[in-house]
Amino acid sequence: MMNTSPPRSPRRTASRPSPTLEDLALAAGVSRSTASRAINGGDRVSPEAQAAVERAVGDLGYIPNRAARSLVTRRTSSIALVIPEPDVRVMMDPFFAVVITGITEALRDTDVQLVLLMSRADDDASRTLRYLRGGHVDGAIVVSHHEADSWARSLAQTGLPTIFIGRPWDTASDVTYVDSDNVGGGRLAARHLVGLGRRRLATVAGPADMTAAVDRLRGWTEGLAEAGLPASPVVHGDFTTEGGAAAARRLIAEHPDIDGVFAASDLMALGVIEALQAAGRTVPGDIAVIGYDNHAVAATAPTPLTTITQPMVGMAVRAGRMLLEEIEAPGSHPEPVIYPTELVERASTAVAPTASAANA
Amino acid sequence: MMNTSPPRSPRRTASRPSPTLEDLALAAGVSRSTASRAINGGDRVSPEAQAAVERAVGDLGYIPNRAARSLVTRRTSSIALVIPEPDVRVMMDPFFAVVITGITEALRDTDVQLVLLMSRADDDASRTLRYLRGGHVDGAIVVSHHEADSWARSLAQTGLPTIFIGRPWDTASDVTYVDSDNVGGGRLAARHLVGLGRRRLATVAGPADMTAAVDRLRGWTEGLAEAGLPASPVVHGDFTTEGGAAAARRLIAEHPDIDGVFAASDLMALGVIEALQAAGRTVPGDIAVIGYDNHAVAATAPTPLTTITQPMVGMAVRAGRMLLEEIEAPGSHPEPVIYPTELVERASTAVAPTASAANA
DNA sequence: TTGTATGCGTTATCAC
DNA sequence: GTGATAACGCATACAA
């Protein structure tokens, strides 16, 4: 019995196969190699051939097959943005959107694509690492966080060009990173409150395992020392509003006479203000509060927040550019870049006491 | 003169080349083909061979070369998230983070990667399209917006599996999308205000070129009609707080006696409340205000917002799953999915008048 | 300047 | 069940 079944149809029945370099060369009347050269920079190709190929590209709507190209060049034309443990809290942070926007900006008019790598904690952590070292991307930008140390080390061993946004814990293995001057930011906060005449200060610091939090706290302490003040009480929060509120409650329980608080994040500052007001204190009348991040809510909060701002978009753009450079010229190991921070004054530390005289 | 320069060193000096399937087969004592089969599902391969290969994989740390695989399978194992015109406003919207989180969730324990495609307006718009049709991804999820119509049509022609999040303008070419019941949401808002006894209503609608805005407005109007009320005054905003405030100012200028406002987004609702209070009205005392989205700020605003909520994460997860299915079984053209919306009651429409009696 | 030939690492076909 | 062998689409060393 004859086999009368039709030949197995190709997977993609709908659209006709996209033209290959072969087709292009044929249409342009040149060889594959010439066509290839014309496409990539057009070096060592006659003007006529170049023109012919370019016209053919337009006619056929030719698009190079990335896989084939990648197979031979060993370049993928894509980089990864690694976000370790993206719990909802992390994701909702506008920080994220900014980072993505910045990197995208750095990548524009480049044909480099951004692939998102969210490594979940419950996941086999090494899965992300495997992908990274699998040669699927030409480089990676890692949003630093508490566990970043292991990442830094592992990635350094890989040899994959990597830039961290936010200084990772382990900077031993000459990792490259972009960060803002958190120490300077903390110092700014201290100076501002001291300059306002506040003397009974306290701080709600961030998690002790995050470099940004540690740095801000160090700057704050240095700033106080600079002014001849003793170290202030320190309570740790988790960068959230609730955490800030809880921290503030502990603070006023143990130190009822404070007149100034530095919260290491705007969200925490909001919580601090809430808790203080719930405890009958006025802000900034009784207690001046300063936040950090210049989060969107800082300006629109019931009590607009004085805060420390950092050029986040610029940092992300820079990280993107640095990565591209490092990919282009491996081994150049660029120096870490630290962006300056600035104070933004708003109502939460307004000099004019709201109703402080009555309460003091 | 002799050329004494050393041979050009390979591009990647640092790391040794990753093991290939050939190496793997050698180590496992089988042929390439068997090794390949063992890796992909292990069909038609003896238990011994399978075990040998698996052990070799562990020993060598073998990772399949995606490019090579993609070249022959014509599958890229990656999908694109297309975000048209990602201006800062769009990016900062938590909507984004949620979409990414949801899609990522749908992709977990799949080896499919998510690549971000932000097509800027000033960019050659077709660039993104070229990438999409270039076979670089197996499918795409498009976050719908005002210009989505062209996208829908173009992508439909491409034959690339595509899911829209938010109904695109042009649904003619049987595009598949996931949306929430915006009409129902608008109706909920109307019913709620009417149920509260408010009769002199008005709405701050969203941009007239966005389907979500149009639908919400339609639902609102239908809801009023249902209650035997005439169509309300309509002012359009741009979904931002400032836009909402501006709209509210026009509203009270032209209709000073309103006692209820439906804003098509929480951000606009915030602006509306601001403007109303600046004009000496109380909320909800004089005027009840209801928002839309259940944005994070809705709960924490000075006047917590009554709002309409939609299961955004679920929608994104669904979109991801649908895309995977469509990729797996092309041509199945799944039906659009509409998620229900719900009312969340908060202070901005509290029944008990705050100080309304005095003002009325 | 151009074309020829080779190889990149995999999967798929088909005899065995 | 297994193993040769032929694509896949492209870039490049080399010969012309």
Coordinates of N, CA and C in Angstrom, one line a residue, chain B residues 96-302:
Chain B
F96 N 2.3 48.6 35.6 CA 3.5 48.0 35.0 C 4.1 46.9 35.7
A97 N 4.5 47.2 37.0 CA 5.1 46.3 37.9 C 4.2 45.0 38.0
V98 N 2.9 45.3 38.1 CA 2.0 44.2 38.2 C 2.0 43.3 37.0
V99 N 2.0 44.0 35.8 CA 2.0 43.2 34.6 C 3.2 42.3 34.5
I100 N 4.3 42.9 34.8 CA 5.6 42.2 34.7 C 5.6 41.0 35.7
T101 N 5.1 41.3 36.9 CA 5.1 40.3 37.9 C 4.2 39.1 37.4
G102 N 3.0 39.5 36.9 CA 2.1 38.5 36.5 C 2.6 37.6 35.3
I103 N 3.2 38.2 34.4 CA 3.7 37.5 33.2 C 4.9 36.6 33.7
T104 N 5.7 37.1 34.5 CA 6.8 36.3 35.1 C 6.3 35.1 35.8
E105 N 5.2 35.3 36.5 CA 4.6 34.2 37.2 C 4.1 33.1 36.3
A106 N 3.5 33.6 35.2 CA 3.0 32.6 34.2 C 4.2 31.8 33.5
L107 N 5.3 32.5 33.5 CA 6.5 31.9 32.8 C 7.4 31.0 33.7
R108 N 7.1 31.0 35.0 CA 8.0 30.3 35.8 C 7.8 28.8 35.6
D109 N 8.9 28.1 35.9 CA 9.1 26.7 35.5 C 8.7 26.4 34.1
T110 N 9.1 27.4 33.3 CA 9.1 27.3 31.8 C 10.5 27.9 31.5
D111 N 11.1 27.5 30.4 CA 12.4 28.1 30.2 C 12.2 29.3 29.3
V112 N 11.0 29.8 29.2 CA 10.7 31.0 28.4 C 11.2 32.3 29.1
Q113 N 11.9 33.1 28.3 CA 12.4 34.3 28.9 C 11.5 35.5 28.4
L114 N 11.5 36.5 29.2 CA 10.7 37.7 28.9 C 11.7 38.8 28.4
V115 N 11.5 39.3 27.2 CA 12.3 40.4 26.7 C 11.4 41.6 26.6
L116 N 11.9 42.7 27.1 CA 11.2 44.0 27.2 C 11.4 44.8 25.9
L117 N 10.3 45.2 25.3 CA 10.3 45.9 24.1 C 9.6 47.2 24.3
M118 N 10.4 48.3 24.5 CA 9.7 49.6 24.7 C 9.9 50.3 23.4
S119 N 8.8 50.6 22.7 CA 8.8 51.3 21.5 C 8.5 52.7 21.7
R120 N 9.6 53.5 21.5 CA 9.4 54.9 21.7 C 8.7 55.6 20.5
A121 N 8.0 56.6 20.8 CA 7.2 57.3 19.7 C 8.2 57.9 18.7
D122 N 9.2 58.5 19.1 CA 10.1 59.2 18.2 C 10.9 58.2 17.4
D123 N 11.0 57.0 17.9 CA 11.7 56.0 17.2 C 11.0 55.7 15.9
D124 N 11.7 55.1 15.0 CA 11.0 54.5 13.9 C 10.1 53.5 14.4
A125 N 8.8 53.8 14.4 CA 7.8 52.9 15.1 C 7.9 51.5 14.5
S126 N 8.3 51.3 13.3 CA 8.3 50.0 12.7 C 9.5 49.2 13.2
R127 N 10.4 49.8 13.9 CA 11.6 49.1 14.4 C 11.2 48.0 15.3
T128 N 10.3 48.3 16.2 CA 9.8 47.3 17.1 C 9.1 46.2 16.4
L129 N 8.3 46.6 15.4 CA 7.6 45.7 14.6 C 8.5 44.8 13.8
R130 N 9.6 45.3 13.3 CA 10.6 44.5 12.6 C 11.1 43.5 13.5
Y131 N 11.5 43.9 14.7 CA 12.0 42.9 15.7 C 11.0 41.8 15.9
L132 N 9.8 42.2 16.1 CA 8.7 41.2 16.4 C 8.6 40.2 15.3
R133 N 8.5 40.7 14.0 CA 8.3 39.8 12.9 C 9.6 39.2 12.5
G134 N 10.7 39.6 13.1 CA 12.0 39.0 12.7 C 12.2 37.6 13.3
G135 N 11.2 37.1 14.0 CA 11.4 35.8 14.5 C 12.3 35.7 15.7
H136 N 12.4 36.8 16.4 CA 13.3 36.8 17.5 C 12.6 36.4 18.8
V137 N 11.3 36.4 18.7 CA 10.5 35.9 19.8 C 9.3 35.0 19.3
D138 N 8.9 34.2 20.2 CA 7.8 33.2 19.8 C 6.4 33.8 19.9
G139 N 6.3 35.0 20.6 CA 5.0 35.6 20.8 C 5.2 36.9 21.5
A140 N 4.1 37.6 21.6 CA 4.2 38.9 22.2 C 3.0 39.3 23.1
I141 N 3.2 40.0 24.1 CA 2.1 40.5 24.9 C 2.2 42.0 24.8
V142 N 1.1 42.6 24.3 CA 1.1 44.1 24.1 C 0.3 44.8 25.1
V143 N 0.8 45.7 25.8 CA 0.1 46.5 26.7 C -0.7 47.5 25.9
S144 N -1.9 47.4 25.8 CA -2.7 48.2 24.9 C -2.8 49.7 25.4
H145 N -2.9 50.5 24.4 CA -3.1 52.0 24.7 C -3.7 52.6 23.5
H146 N -3.6 53.9 23.5 CA -4.4 54.6 22.4 C -4.0 54.3 21.0
E147 N -2.7 54.0 20.8 CA -2.3 53.7 19.4 C -2.4 52.2 19.1
A148 N -3.0 51.5 19.9 CA -3.0 50.1 19.8 C -3.6 49.5 18.5
D149 N -4.5 50.3 17.9 CA -5.1 49.8 16.7 C -4.1 49.4 15.7
S150 N -3.2 50.3 15.4 CA -2.2 49.9 14.4 C -1.4 48.7 14.8
W151 N -1.1 48.6 16.0 CA -0.4 47.4 16.5 C -1.2 46.2 16.3
A152 N -2.4 46.2 16.6 CA -3.2 45.0 16.5 C -3.2 44.6 15.1
R153 N -3.5 45.5 14.2 CA -3.6 45.1 12.8 C -2.2 44.5 12.3
S154 N -1.2 45.3 12.5 CA 0.1 44.9 12.1 C 0.5 43.5 12.6
L155 N 0.3 43.3 13.9 CA 0.7 42.1 14.5 C -0.1 40.9 14.0
A156 N -1.4 41.2 13.8 CA -2.3 40.1 13.3 C -1.7 39.6 11.9
Q157 N -1.3 40.6 11.1 CA -0.8 40.2 9.8 C 0.5 39.4 9.9
T158 N 1.3 39.7 10.9 CA 2.5 39.0 11.1 C 2.3 37.5 11.4
G159 N 1.2 37.2 12.0 CA 0.9 35.8 12.3 C 1.6 35.4 13.6
L160 N 2.3 36.4 14.2 CA 2.9 36.1 15.5 C 1.9 36.0 16.6
P161 N 1.9 34.9 17.4 CA 1.0 34.8 18.5 C 1.1 36.1 19.4
T162 N -0.1 36.7 19.6 CA -0.1 37.9 20.4 C -1.3 38.0 21.3
I163 N -1.0 38.5 22.5 CA -2.1 38.7 23.4 C -2.1 40.2 23.8
F164 N -3.2 40.9 23.8 CA -3.2 42.2 24.3 C -3.7 42.3 25.7
I165 N -3.1 43.1 26.5 CA -3.7 43.3 27.8 C -4.4 44.7 27.8
G166 N -5.7 44.6 27.9 CA -6.5 45.8 27.6 C -7.0 45.7 26.2
R167 N -8.3 45.8 26.0 CA -8.8 45.6 24.6 C -8.3 46.7 23.7
P168 N -7.7 46.3 22.6 CA -7.2 47.3 21.6 C -8.4 47.9 20.8
W169 N -8.2 49.0 20.2 CA -9.2 49.7 19.5 C -9.8 48.8 18.4
D170 N -8.9 48.3 17.6 CA -9.3 47.5 16.5 C -9.4 46.0 16.8
T171 N -10.6 45.5 17.1 CA -10.7 44.1 17.4 C -11.2 43.3 16.2
A172 N -11.3 44.0 15.1 CA -11.8 43.4 13.9 C -11.0 42.1 13.5
S173 N -9.7 42.2 13.4 CA -8.9 41.1 13.0 C -8.7 40.1 14.1
D174 N -9.8 39.7 14.6 CA -9.9 38.7 15.7 C -8.6 38.6 16.6
V175 N -8.3 39.8 17.2 CA -7.2 39.8 18.2 C -7.6 39.2 19.5
T176 N -6.7 38.6 20.2 CA -7.0 38.0 21.5 C -6.6 39.0 22.6
Y177 N -7.4 39.2 23.5 CA -7.0 40.1 24.6 C -7.6 39.7 26.0
V178 N -7.0 40.3 27.0 CA -7.4 40.1 28.3 C -7.8 41.5 28.8
D179 N -9.0 41.6 29.4 CA -9.3 42.9 29.8 C -10.2 42.8 31.1
S180 N -10.5 43.9 31.7 CA -11.4 43.8 32.9 C -12.7 44.5 32.4
D181 N -13.7 44.2 33.1 CA -15.0 44.7 32.7 C -15.2 46.2 33.0
N182 N -14.6 47.0 32.2 CA -14.6 48.4 32.5 C -16.0 49.0 32.4
V183 N -16.9 48.5 31.6 CA -18.2 48.9 31.5 C -18.9 48.6 32.8
G184 N -18.7 47.4 33.3 CA -19.3 47.0 34.6 C -18.8 47.9 35.7
G185 N -17.5 48.2 35.6 CA -16.9 49.0 36.7 C -17.6 50.4 36.7
G186 N -17.8 51.0 35.5 CA -18.4 52.3 35.5 C -19.8 52.2 36.0
R187 N -20.5 51.1 35.7 CA -21.9 50.9 36.2 C -21.9 50.8 37.7
L188 N -20.9 50.1 38.2 CA -20.8 49.9 39.7 C -20.7 51.3 40.4
A189 N -19.9 52.2 39.8 CA -19.6 53.5 40.3 C -21.0 54.3 40.3
A190 N -21.7 54.2 39.2 CA -22.9 54.9 39.2 C -23.9 54.4 40.2
R191 N -24.1 53.1 40.3 CA -25.0 52.5 41.2 C -24.7 52.9 42.6
H192 N -23.4 52.9 42.9 CA -23.0 53.2 44.3 C -23.4 54.6 44.7
L193 N -23.0 55.6 43.8 CA -23.4 57.0 44.2 C -24.9 57.2 44.2
V194 N -25.6 56.6 43.3 CA -27.0 56.7 43.3 C -27.6 56.1 44.5
G195 N -27.0 54.9 44.9 CA -27.5 54.2 46.1 C -27.3 55.1 47.3
L196 N -26.3 56.0 47.3 CA -26.0 56.8 48.4 C -27.0 58.0 48.5
G197 N -27.8 58.1 47.5 CA -28.7 59.2 47.5 C -28.3 60.4 46.7
R198 N -27.1 60.3 46.1 CA -26.6 61.4 45.3 C -27.3 61.5 44.0
R199 N -27.6 62.7 43.6 CA -28.4 62.8 42.3 C -27.8 63.8 41.3
R200 N -27.0 64.7 41.9 CA -26.4 65.7 41.0 C -25.0 65.3 40.7
L201 N -24.9 64.3 39.8 CA -23.6 63.7 39.5 C -22.9 64.2 38.3
A202 N -21.6 63.9 38.3 CA -20.7 64.3 37.2 C -19.6 63.3 37.1
T203 N -18.9 63.3 36.0 CA -17.8 62.3 35.9 C -16.6 63.0 35.2
V204 N -15.4 62.6 35.7 CA -14.2 63.0 35.1 C -13.7 61.8 34.4
A205 N -13.9 61.7 33.1 CA -13.6 60.5 32.3 C -12.1 60.6 31.9
G206 N -11.6 59.5 31.4 CA -10.2 59.4 30.9 C -10.2 59.8 29.4
P207 N -9.0 59.8 28.8 CA -8.8 60.1 27.4 C -9.8 59.4 26.5
A208 N -10.4 60.1 25.6 CA -11.4 59.5 24.8 C -10.8 58.5 23.7
D209 N -9.5 58.4 23.7 CA -9.0 57.5 22.7 C -8.4 56.2 23.3
M210 N -8.8 56.0 24.6 CA -8.4 54.8 25.2 C -9.7 54.0 25.5
T211 N -9.6 52.7 25.2 CA -10.8 51.9 25.3 C -11.3 51.8 26.8
A212 N -10.3 51.7 27.7 CA -10.7 51.6 29.1 C -11.5 52.8 29.5
A213 N -11.0 54.0 29.1 CA -11.7 55.2 29.5 C -13.1 55.2 28.8
V214 N -13.2 54.9 27.6 CA -14.5 54.9 26.9 C -15.5 53.9 27.6
D215 N -15.0 52.7 27.9 CA -15.8 51.7 28.5 C -16.3 52.2 29.8
R216 N -15.5 52.7 30.6 CA -15.9 53.2 32.0 C -16.9 54.3 31.9
L217 N -16.8 55.1 30.9 CA -17.7 56.2 30.7 C -19.1 55.6 30.3
R218 N -19.0 54.6 29.4 CA -20.2 54.0 28.9 C -21.0 53.4 30.1
G219 N -20.2 52.6 30.9 CA -20.8 51.9 32.0 C -21.5 52.9 33.0
W220 N -20.8 54.0 33.2 CA -21.3 55.1 34.1 C -22.6 55.6 33.5
T221 N -22.6 55.9 32.3 CA -23.8 56.5 31.6 C -25.0 55.5 31.7
E222 N -24.7 54.2 31.4 CA -25.7 53.2 31.5 C -26.2 53.1 32.9
G223 N -25.3 53.1 33.8 CA -25.8 53.0 35.2 C -26.7 54.1 35.6
L224 N -26.5 55.3 35.1 CA -27.3 56.4 35.4 C -28.7 56.2 34.8
A225 N -28.7 55.8 33.5 CA -29.9 55.6 32.8 C -30.8 54.6 33.5
E226 N -30.1 53.5 33.9 CA -30.7 52.4 34.7 C -31.5 53.0 35.9
A227 N -30.9 54.0 36.5 CA -31.6 54.6 37.7 C -32.6 55.7 37.3
G228 N -32.8 55.8 36.0 CA -33.7 56.8 35.5 C -33.1 58.3 35.6
L229 N -31.8 58.4 35.7 CA -31.2 59.7 35.7 C -30.7 60.1 34.3
P230 N -30.7 61.4 34.1 CA -30.2 61.8 32.8 C -28.7 61.7 32.7
A231 N -28.1 61.8 31.5 CA -26.7 61.7 31.4 C -26.0 62.8 32.2
S232 N -24.9 62.5 32.8 CA -24.2 63.5 33.7 C -23.3 64.4 32.8
P233 N -22.9 65.5 33.4 CA -21.8 66.3 32.8 C -20.6 65.4 32.7
V234 N -19.8 65.6 31.6 CA -18.6 64.8 31.4 C -17.4 65.7 31.1
V235 N -16.3 65.6 31.9 CA -15.1 66.3 31.6 C -14.0 65.3 31.4
H236 N -13.2 65.5 30.5 CA -12.1 64.5 30.2 C -10.8 64.9 30.9
G237 N -10.1 64.0 31.5 CA -8.8 64.2 32.1 C -7.8 63.2 31.5
D238 N -6.6 63.3 31.9 CA -5.6 62.4 31.3 C -5.1 61.4 32.2
F239 N -5.9 61.0 33.2 CA -5.6 60.0 34.2 C -4.5 60.4 35.2
T240 N -4.1 61.7 35.2 CA -3.1 62.1 36.2 C -3.8 62.9 37.3
T241 N -3.1 63.1 38.4 CA -3.7 63.9 39.5 C -4.0 65.4 39.0
E242 N -3.0 66.0 38.3 CA -3.2 67.3 37.9 C -4.4 67.4 36.9
G243 N -4.4 66.4 36.0 CA -5.6 66.4 35.1 C -6.9 66.4 35.8
G244 N -6.9 65.6 36.9 CA -8.1 65.4 37.7 C -8.5 66.7 38.3
A245 N -7.5 67.4 38.9 CA -7.8 68.7 39.5 C -8.3 69.7 38.6
A246 N -7.7 69.8 37.4 CA -8.1 70.8 36.4 C -9.6 70.5 36.0
A247 N -9.8 69.2 35.8 CA -11.2 68.8 35.4 C -12.2 69.2 36.4
A248 N -11.9 68.9 37.7 CA -12.8 69.2 38.8 C -13.1 70.8 38.8
R249 N -12.0 71.6 38.6 CA -12.3 73.0 38.6 C -13.3 73.4 37.6
R250 N -13.1 72.9 36.4 CA -14.1 73.2 35.3 C -15.5 72.7 35.7
L251 N -15.5 71.6 36.4 CA -16.8 71.0 36.7 C -17.5 71.9 37.7
I252 N -16.9 72.3 38.8 CA -17.6 73.1 39.8 C -17.9 74.5 39.3
A253 N -17.1 74.9 38.3 CA -17.4 76.2 37.7 C -18.7 76.2 36.9
E254 N -18.9 75.1 36.2 CA -20.0 75.0 35.3 C -21.2 74.4 36.0
H255 N -21.0 73.5 37.0 CA -22.0 72.9 37.7 C -21.8 72.9 39.2
P256 N -22.0 74.1 39.8 CA -21.6 74.3 41.2 C -22.4 73.4 42.2
D257 N -23.5 72.8 41.8 CA -24.3 72.1 42.7 C -24.1 70.6 42.7
I258 N -23.1 70.1 42.1 CA -22.9 68.6 42.1 C -22.7 68.1 43.5
D259 N -23.1 66.8 43.7 CA -22.9 66.2 45.0 C -22.2 64.8 44.9
G260 N -21.8 64.5 43.6 CA -21.1 63.2 43.5 C -20.3 63.2 42.2
V261 N -19.0 62.7 42.3 CA -18.2 62.7 41.1 C -17.5 61.3 41.0
F262 N -17.6 60.8 39.8 CA -16.9 59.6 39.4 C -15.7 59.9 38.6
A263 N -14.5 59.6 39.1 CA -13.2 59.9 38.4 C -12.8 58.5 37.9
A264 N -12.4 58.5 36.6 CA -12.0 57.2 36.0 C -10.7 56.7 36.4
S265 N -10.0 57.3 37.3 CA -8.8 56.8 37.8 C -8.6 57.3 39.2
D266 N -7.9 56.6 40.1 CA -7.6 57.0 41.4 C -6.8 58.3 41.5
L267 N -5.8 58.4 40.6 CA -5.0 59.6 40.6 C -5.8 60.8 40.3
M268 N -6.7 60.6 39.3 CA -7.6 61.8 39.0 C -8.5 62.1 40.2
A269 N -9.0 61.0 40.8 CA -9.9 61.2 42.0 C -9.2 62.1 43.0
L270 N -7.9 61.8 43.2 CA -7.1 62.5 44.2 C -7.1 64.0 43.8
G271 N -6.8 64.3 42.6 CA -6.8 65.6 42.1 C -8.2 66.3 42.2
V272 N -9.2 65.5 42.0 CA -10.6 66.0 42.1 C -10.8 66.5 43.5
I273 N -10.5 65.6 44.5 CA -10.7 65.9 45.9 C -9.9 67.2 46.3
E274 N -8.7 67.2 45.8 CA -7.9 68.4 46.1 C -8.5 69.7 45.7
A275 N -9.0 69.7 44.4 CA -9.6 70.9 43.8 C -10.9 71.2 44.5
L276 N -11.7 70.2 44.8 CA -12.9 70.4 45.5 C -12.7 71.1 46.8
Q277 N -11.7 70.6 47.6 CA -11.5 71.1 48.9 C -10.9 72.5 48.8
A278 N -10.1 72.7 47.8 CA -9.6 74.1 47.5 C -10.7 75.1 47.2
A279 N -11.8 74.5 46.7 CA -12.9 75.3 46.4 C -13.9 75.4 47.5
G280 N -13.5 74.9 48.7 CA -14.3 75.0 49.8 C -15.4 73.9 50.1
R281 N -15.3 72.9 49.2 CA -16.3 71.8 49.4 C -15.6 70.7 50.3
T282 N -16.5 70.0 51.0 CA -16.0 68.8 51.7 C -16.3 67.5 51.0
V283 N -15.4 66.6 51.3 CA -15.5 65.2 50.7 C -15.4 64.2 51.8
P284 N -16.4 63.4 52.0 CA -17.6 63.2 51.1 C -18.8 64.1 51.5
G285 N -18.7 64.9 52.5 CA -19.8 65.7 53.0 C -20.6 66.3 51.9
D286 N -20.0 67.3 51.2 CA -20.7 68.0 50.1 C -20.7 67.1 48.9
I287 N -19.6 66.6 48.6 CA -19.5 65.8 47.3 C -18.8 64.5 47.6
A288 N -19.4 63.4 47.2 CA -18.8 62.1 47.3 C -18.0 61.9 46.0
V289 N -16.8 61.3 46.2 CA -16.0 61.0 45.1 C -15.6 59.5 45.0
I290 N -15.6 59.0 43.8 CA -15.2 57.6 43.7 C -14.2 57.5 42.6
G291 N -13.2 56.7 42.8 CA -12.1 56.6 41.8 C -12.2 55.3 41.1
Y292 N -11.0 54.9 40.5 CA -10.9 53.6 39.8 C -9.5 53.1 39.7
D293 N -9.3 51.9 40.0 CA -8.0 51.2 39.9 C -7.6 50.5 41.2
N294 N -8.1 51.1 42.3 CA -7.6 50.6 43.6 C -6.1 50.7 43.6
H295 N -5.6 51.8 43.2 CA -4.2 52.2 43.3 C -3.7 52.2 44.7
A296 N -2.4 51.9 44.9 CA -1.8 51.9 46.2 C -2.2 53.1 47.1
V297 N -2.2 54.3 46.4 CA -2.5 55.5 47.2 C -3.9 55.6 47.6
A298 N -4.8 54.8 47.0 CA -6.2 54.9 47.3 C -6.5 54.7 48.8
A299 N -5.8 53.7 49.3 CA -6.0 53.4 50.7 C -5.4 54.3 51.7
T300 N -4.2 54.9 51.3 CA -3.5 55.7 52.2 C -3.7 57.2 52.0
A301 N -4.5 57.6 51.1 CA -4.7 59.0 50.8 C -5.3 59.7 52.1
P302 N -5.2 61.0 52.2 CA -5.8 61.7 53.3 C -7.2 61.4 53.5

